[in-house]
XYZ file of C-alpha atoms in Angstrom:
403
model
C -15.416 8.950 18.622
C -14.557 12.569 18.194
C -11.141 13.937 17.276
C -10.808 17.623 18.034
C -8.227 20.373 17.531
C -6.071 18.607 14.851
C -5.308 20.221 11.469
C -7.240 18.006 9.081
C -5.874 17.193 5.609
C -8.967 16.843 3.228
C -9.103 16.718 -0.605
C -10.046 20.325 -0.451
C -7.171 21.618 1.790
C -6.278 21.717 5.428
C -9.081 22.522 8.012
C -7.094 24.206 10.886
C -7.945 23.092 14.314
C -10.872 21.097 13.128
C -13.148 18.418 14.450
C -14.036 14.931 13.043
C -17.073 12.983 14.316
C -17.033 9.237 13.755
C -19.958 6.935 13.962
C -20.057 3.205 13.277
C -16.664 3.391 11.741
C -17.655 6.122 9.209
C -16.737 9.742 9.054
C -19.914 11.577 9.925
C -18.849 15.142 10.060
C -15.776 17.353 9.485
C -15.788 21.080 10.603
C -13.765 23.750 12.033
C -14.045 23.796 15.902
C -15.782 27.224 15.781
C -18.545 25.904 13.644
C -19.293 23.135 16.064
C -18.987 24.686 19.360
C -20.345 28.134 19.400
C -22.335 27.638 22.533
C -23.183 25.111 25.253
C -26.386 24.060 23.572
C -24.807 22.837 20.331
C -21.893 21.291 22.289
C -24.345 18.869 23.980
C -24.802 17.081 20.590
C -21.160 16.001 20.613
C -20.650 15.040 24.289
C -22.516 12.343 26.113
C -21.061 8.905 25.322
C -18.613 9.941 22.657
C -14.927 9.277 23.282
C -13.093 12.535 22.731
C -9.412 12.756 21.647
C -7.466 15.943 21.738
C -5.515 16.352 18.592
C -4.208 19.845 19.160
C -0.804 20.183 17.583
C -1.185 17.192 15.477
C -2.223 16.665 11.807
C -4.874 14.247 10.876
C -4.395 12.537 7.515
C -6.063 9.667 5.691
C -4.727 6.206 6.543
C -1.919 4.797 4.283
C -2.752 2.031 1.803
C 0.072 -0.373 0.891
C -0.702 -2.361 -2.223
C 2.569 -4.376 -2.110
C 3.837 -5.833 1.173
C 5.351 -9.258 1.738
C 5.724 -9.025 5.424
C 6.621 -6.977 8.444
C 7.205 -7.144 12.135
C 9.186 -10.344 11.880
C 6.385 -12.113 9.907
C 6.055 -13.128 6.232
C 2.932 -13.382 4.165
C 3.694 -17.080 3.350
C 4.055 -17.938 7.044
C 0.548 -19.573 6.643
C -0.749 -18.690 10.121
C -3.444 -16.264 11.312
C -1.150 -15.094 14.066
C 1.548 -14.165 11.640
C -0.850 -12.156 9.490
C -2.144 -10.353 12.529
C 1.337 -9.440 13.776
C 2.274 -8.223 10.223
C -0.790 -5.902 10.114
C -0.104 -4.678 13.612
C 3.389 -3.721 12.662
C 2.401 -1.795 9.606
C -0.467 0.000 11.549
C 2.262 1.270 13.895
C 3.679 3.263 10.882
C 0.352 4.612 9.624
C -0.944 1.949 7.316
C -4.626 1.249 7.563
C -5.095 -0.980 4.552
C -2.677 -3.501 3.040
C -2.475 -6.203 0.283
C -0.503 -9.049 1.585
C 1.660 -9.984 -1.319
C 2.758 -13.510 -2.264
C 5.951 -14.675 -4.028
C 6.150 -17.186 -6.939
C 5.942 -20.688 -5.632
C 4.486 -24.112 -6.166
C 0.779 -24.171 -7.039
C -0.299 -25.921 -3.791
C 1.726 -23.556 -1.577
C 0.090 -20.513 -3.286
C -3.353 -22.148 -2.814
C -2.676 -22.695 0.900
C -1.408 -19.166 1.337
C -4.182 -17.255 -0.368
C -6.721 -19.695 1.281
C -5.492 -18.714 4.726
C -5.452 -14.958 3.863
C -8.975 -15.185 2.457
C -10.033 -17.144 5.570
C -8.547 -14.526 7.883
C -10.395 -11.852 5.976
C -13.647 -13.747 6.459
C -13.522 -14.652 10.113
C -11.505 -12.124 12.007
C -12.133 -8.453 12.755
C -9.355 -6.162 11.732
C -6.400 -6.099 14.116
C -3.876 -3.630 12.833
C -4.067 -2.585 9.267
C -7.062 -3.991 7.474
C -6.468 -6.602 4.694
C -8.054 -5.213 1.510
C -7.317 -8.180 -0.692
C -4.345 -10.254 -2.002
C -1.650 -9.236 -4.367
C -0.139 -12.249 -6.393
C 3.386 -11.079 -7.485
C 3.902 -14.006 -9.805
C 4.127 -16.836 -10.526
C 3.697 -15.618 -14.040
C 6.787 -13.672 -14.448
C 9.814 -13.792 -16.866
C 12.568 -15.928 -15.127
C 15.233 -13.858 -16.688
C 13.986 -10.806 -14.696
C 13.139 -12.652 -11.507
C 14.907 -10.240 -9.063
C 14.495 -12.019 -5.639
C 11.706 -14.217 -6.855
C 12.685 -17.968 -6.684
C 13.017 -19.192 -10.268
C 11.682 -22.658 -9.395
C 8.263 -20.992 -8.698
C 7.919 -19.099 -11.995
C 5.875 -20.548 -14.861
C 3.784 -19.442 -17.905
C 0.519 -17.577 -17.324
C -2.460 -19.872 -16.839
C -6.171 -18.801 -16.765
C -6.974 -22.024 -15.120
C -4.493 -21.510 -12.330
C -5.768 -18.090 -11.710
C -9.294 -19.419 -11.373
C -7.947 -21.873 -8.871
C -6.335 -19.372 -6.821
C -9.333 -17.085 -6.955
C -11.481 -19.893 -5.649
C -9.063 -20.881 -2.946
C -8.937 -17.260 -1.756
C -12.764 -17.099 -1.520
C -12.644 -14.330 -4.229
C -10.189 -12.100 -2.469
C -7.414 -11.593 -5.066
C -7.341 -7.923 -5.765
C -4.186 -7.544 -7.911
C -1.702 -9.686 -9.837
C 1.736 -8.895 -11.152
C 2.717 -10.625 -14.451
C 5.168 -10.291 -17.344
C 3.288 -9.433 -20.561
C 5.598 -10.935 -22.997
C 5.203 -14.503 -21.667
C 3.022 -16.954 -23.713
C -0.673 -16.645 -22.730
C -0.166 -13.402 -20.791
C -2.631 -11.335 -22.780
C -5.381 -13.930 -22.332
C -4.764 -13.994 -18.608
C -4.893 -10.153 -18.508
C -8.305 -10.169 -20.245
C -9.578 -12.923 -17.920
C -8.406 -11.222 -14.853
C -9.986 -7.890 -15.783
C -13.259 -9.749 -16.299
C -13.018 -11.003 -12.789
C -12.408 -7.401 -11.462
C -8.772 -8.097 -10.664
C -6.273 -5.313 -11.299
C -3.379 -6.367 -13.458
C 0.094 -4.889 -12.962
C 3.196 -5.400 -15.179
C 6.492 -6.421 -13.764
C 9.484 -8.659 -13.685
C 9.507 -8.380 -17.364
C 11.774 -7.969 -20.464
C 8.726 -6.565 -22.453
C 9.278 -4.278 -25.347
C 7.549 -1.032 -25.465
C 4.945 -2.492 -27.852
C 4.324 -5.581 -25.774
C 3.757 -3.349 -22.613
C 1.389 -1.082 -24.592
C -0.416 -4.251 -25.940
C -0.926 -5.382 -22.285
C -2.359 -1.942 -21.383
C -4.738 -2.194 -24.334
C -5.832 -5.687 -23.030
C -6.692 -4.125 -19.713
C -3.445 -3.859 -17.562
C -3.512 -0.647 -15.627
C -0.449 -0.607 -13.429
C 3.267 -1.268 -13.206
C 4.955 -2.842 -10.245
C 8.002 -1.267 -8.400
C 9.061 1.353 -10.990
C 12.294 0.727 -12.778
C 13.128 -2.504 -10.869
C 13.053 -5.905 -12.634
C 11.941 -4.588 -16.029
C 13.406 -3.588 -19.364
C 14.926 -0.208 -19.332
C 14.592 2.965 -21.329
C 16.760 3.324 -24.506
C 16.028 5.970 -27.105
C 15.501 3.332 -29.781
C 14.188 0.642 -27.483
C 11.862 2.374 -24.963
C 11.087 -0.929 -23.157
C 8.879 -1.314 -20.106
C 10.203 1.867 -18.475
C 9.300 3.800 -21.705
C 5.757 2.548 -21.608
C 5.505 3.115 -17.870
C 6.616 6.809 -18.207
C 4.635 7.578 -21.229
C 1.351 5.775 -21.184
C -1.651 7.400 -19.506
C -3.124 4.091 -19.165
C -0.610 2.900 -16.726
C -0.192 3.909 -13.073
C 2.795 2.931 -11.097
C 4.153 2.154 -7.648
C 7.585 2.797 -6.277
C 9.784 2.056 -3.447
C 11.201 5.192 -1.873
C 13.808 3.704 0.437
C 17.080 5.196 -1.072
C 18.187 1.843 -2.307
C 15.807 0.793 -5.066
C 16.023 3.739 -7.375
C 18.289 6.710 -7.843
C 16.989 10.079 -6.659
C 17.128 11.352 -10.158
C 15.055 8.484 -11.438
C 12.438 9.278 -8.722
C 12.319 12.825 -9.902
C 11.715 11.772 -13.534
C 9.005 9.526 -12.368
C 7.338 12.417 -10.420
C 7.550 14.661 -13.552
C 6.068 12.045 -15.837
C 3.384 10.454 -13.706
C 2.587 13.006 -10.905
C 0.934 12.435 -7.625
C -2.218 11.088 -9.315
C -0.220 8.262 -11.135
C 2.057 7.130 -8.365
C 1.418 4.967 -5.297
C 4.141 4.594 -2.685
C 4.646 1.088 -1.647
C 6.985 -0.707 0.820
C 7.590 -4.088 -0.880
C 8.193 -4.888 2.740
C 9.737 -8.136 4.020
C 9.537 -9.409 7.597
C 12.371 -6.994 8.352
C 10.150 -4.023 8.200
C 9.813 -2.456 11.604
C 12.615 -4.727 12.886
C 16.413 -4.167 13.672
C 19.004 -5.304 11.179
C 19.601 -9.001 11.033
C 18.732 -12.192 9.064
C 15.184 -12.822 8.007
C 13.242 -14.788 5.370
C 11.364 -13.793 2.283
C 9.064 -16.574 0.997
C 11.433 -19.188 2.448
C 14.528 -17.641 1.189
C 17.261 -16.275 3.568
C 17.687 -12.520 3.396
C 19.906 -10.177 5.201
C 18.924 -6.713 6.428
C 21.935 -4.414 6.862
C 21.812 -0.633 7.291
C 18.220 -0.605 6.239
C 18.601 -2.597 2.946
C 17.335 -6.128 2.442
C 19.280 -8.420 0.204
C 19.716 -12.038 -0.712
C 23.102 -13.540 0.307
C 24.293 -12.853 -3.247
C 23.736 -9.163 -2.864
C 20.441 -8.896 -4.852
C 17.898 -6.495 -3.384
C 15.081 -8.618 -1.965
C 12.141 -6.351 -0.978
C 12.770 -3.839 1.759
C 12.615 -2.922 5.402
C 10.531 0.256 4.452
C 7.378 1.481 6.245
C 5.100 4.068 4.519
C 5.734 6.753 7.148
C 9.395 6.717 6.038
C 8.303 6.750 2.383
C 6.332 9.862 2.984
C 9.363 11.630 4.781
C 11.516 10.619 1.790
C 9.147 12.166 -0.696
C 8.956 15.342 1.246
C 12.629 15.702 2.056
C 14.293 14.330 -1.090
C 11.698 15.023 -3.744
C 10.391 18.338 -2.313
C 6.754 17.022 -2.148
C 4.315 18.842 -0.171
C 2.653 16.960 2.722
C -0.575 16.932 0.593
C 1.170 15.269 -2.417
C 3.130 12.854 -0.377
C 0.000 11.708 1.632
C -2.025 11.538 -1.625
C 0.467 8.991 -3.096
C 0.052 6.829 0.062
C -3.720 7.064 0.459
C -5.901 8.474 -2.349
C -3.940 7.197 -5.334
C -3.636 3.655 -4.158
C -7.308 3.718 -3.233
C -8.034 4.840 -6.724
C -5.836 2.241 -8.330
C -7.630 -0.488 -6.462
C -11.020 0.908 -7.229
C -12.007 1.555 -3.595
C -11.746 5.331 -3.384
C -15.494 5.597 -2.799
C -14.784 4.238 0.628
C -11.137 4.884 1.424
C -8.143 7.128 0.646
C -9.290 10.481 1.811
C -10.927 12.238 4.796
C -14.502 12.896 3.607
C -17.937 12.533 5.103
C -19.304 9.026 4.330
C -15.931 7.380 3.979
C -14.395 4.856 6.346
C -12.679 6.430 9.352
C -9.169 5.164 8.407
C -7.087 7.898 9.992
C -3.634 8.694 11.107
C -2.474 11.380 13.529
C 1.039 12.760 12.880
C 3.122 15.058 14.995
C 5.205 17.958 13.727
C 8.117 15.497 12.815
C 5.723 13.245 10.883
C 6.013 10.632 13.610
C 2.859 8.449 13.813
C 1.076 9.188 16.999
C -2.078 7.106 16.432
C -3.629 4.950 13.654
C -7.398 4.302 13.316
C -8.927 1.650 11.144
C -12.719 2.033 10.614
C -13.104 4.106 13.768
C -11.124 1.890 16.055
C -7.524 2.619 17.176
C -5.087 0.032 15.729
C -2.133 1.819 17.192
C -1.746 4.390 19.870
C 1.513 5.895 21.037
C 2.119 7.126 24.533
C 2.062 10.680 23.196
C -1.625 10.800 22.283
C -3.724 13.006 24.582
C -6.494 10.477 25.330
C -10.092 11.130 26.084
C -10.467 14.771 27.032
C -13.821 15.481 28.730
C -15.090 18.292 26.678
C -15.007 19.907 23.338
């Protein structure tokens, strides 16, 4: 595959009217057009059996990585069918997401085992269709019930090393991240054990004091789940989880930029404290993402999507209907982020948080060809996962015959 003529966003700046050569799902070359095609002889190398896509007038950016998504396209992570997972991944690919962590809710042990087992099986037996599944995110069940948010309280329990081991086994080793409350009994032991297994530990749904949050970071936790939401707030004598999140260099953070979950001023403070290198944009998407307003489910609970906000019947926010292309636009229009910074928070930073930035998160030779073509209005024109198109709009100039 060759993509020609697009402006290419790389870690070193934008290559105007460039060319990207892809082979076996990997980026093989990135160059300005003038360096590739000075004469007919050199052009021959890039023709033949290559498919050529004309990206003139478009911007090529690295694929988005969503480390926290419960559903999308009318499907839920806990639906426990391959078809539902596939439709969820296809729905997110239509909005530029090339890698995703399907995220579970707190629930009975057997339910979670079945869910992670199905996701692990899907990863092991099916070729990517839509966004590629990069692993599983367990949001719970080891949370503080007093800060449950939309998590079902009946599914919350104390941290257990044994249960984590059982879930890791059920998932065929595909758990990449867990969210837990560090103040709960046994949490520090679970953090250390998870880190030993190579699992990223995030803090959330928590009443932790500042000292408890920092102790968790010292034990190996590296991240904080959905900034400001479902956690102890900042007070000048009681800094809480928010104080630890904002001040500790050991903790990165993810945030839901949908205009509902946090005030714009809080988002600006977060940007000043953590910066583009410390923030991952997430969706926390429910099955309502990419769908019209209406009634849906979140882990078996009834939720209502109205005017873009998803809530439980009692009015509590319950995930979102957000997609990452919308989060990018919000960052640029409301937070005055550059395109480069907004894309970094949806691609390179989450890849670094997961420890997969050697293969994903930026457009560089040798990395996976997880790519998104955007038009001038930041609409997704096409999404590519490891060199194959997972989404193509009718606006993509398809297969031009020459460079």
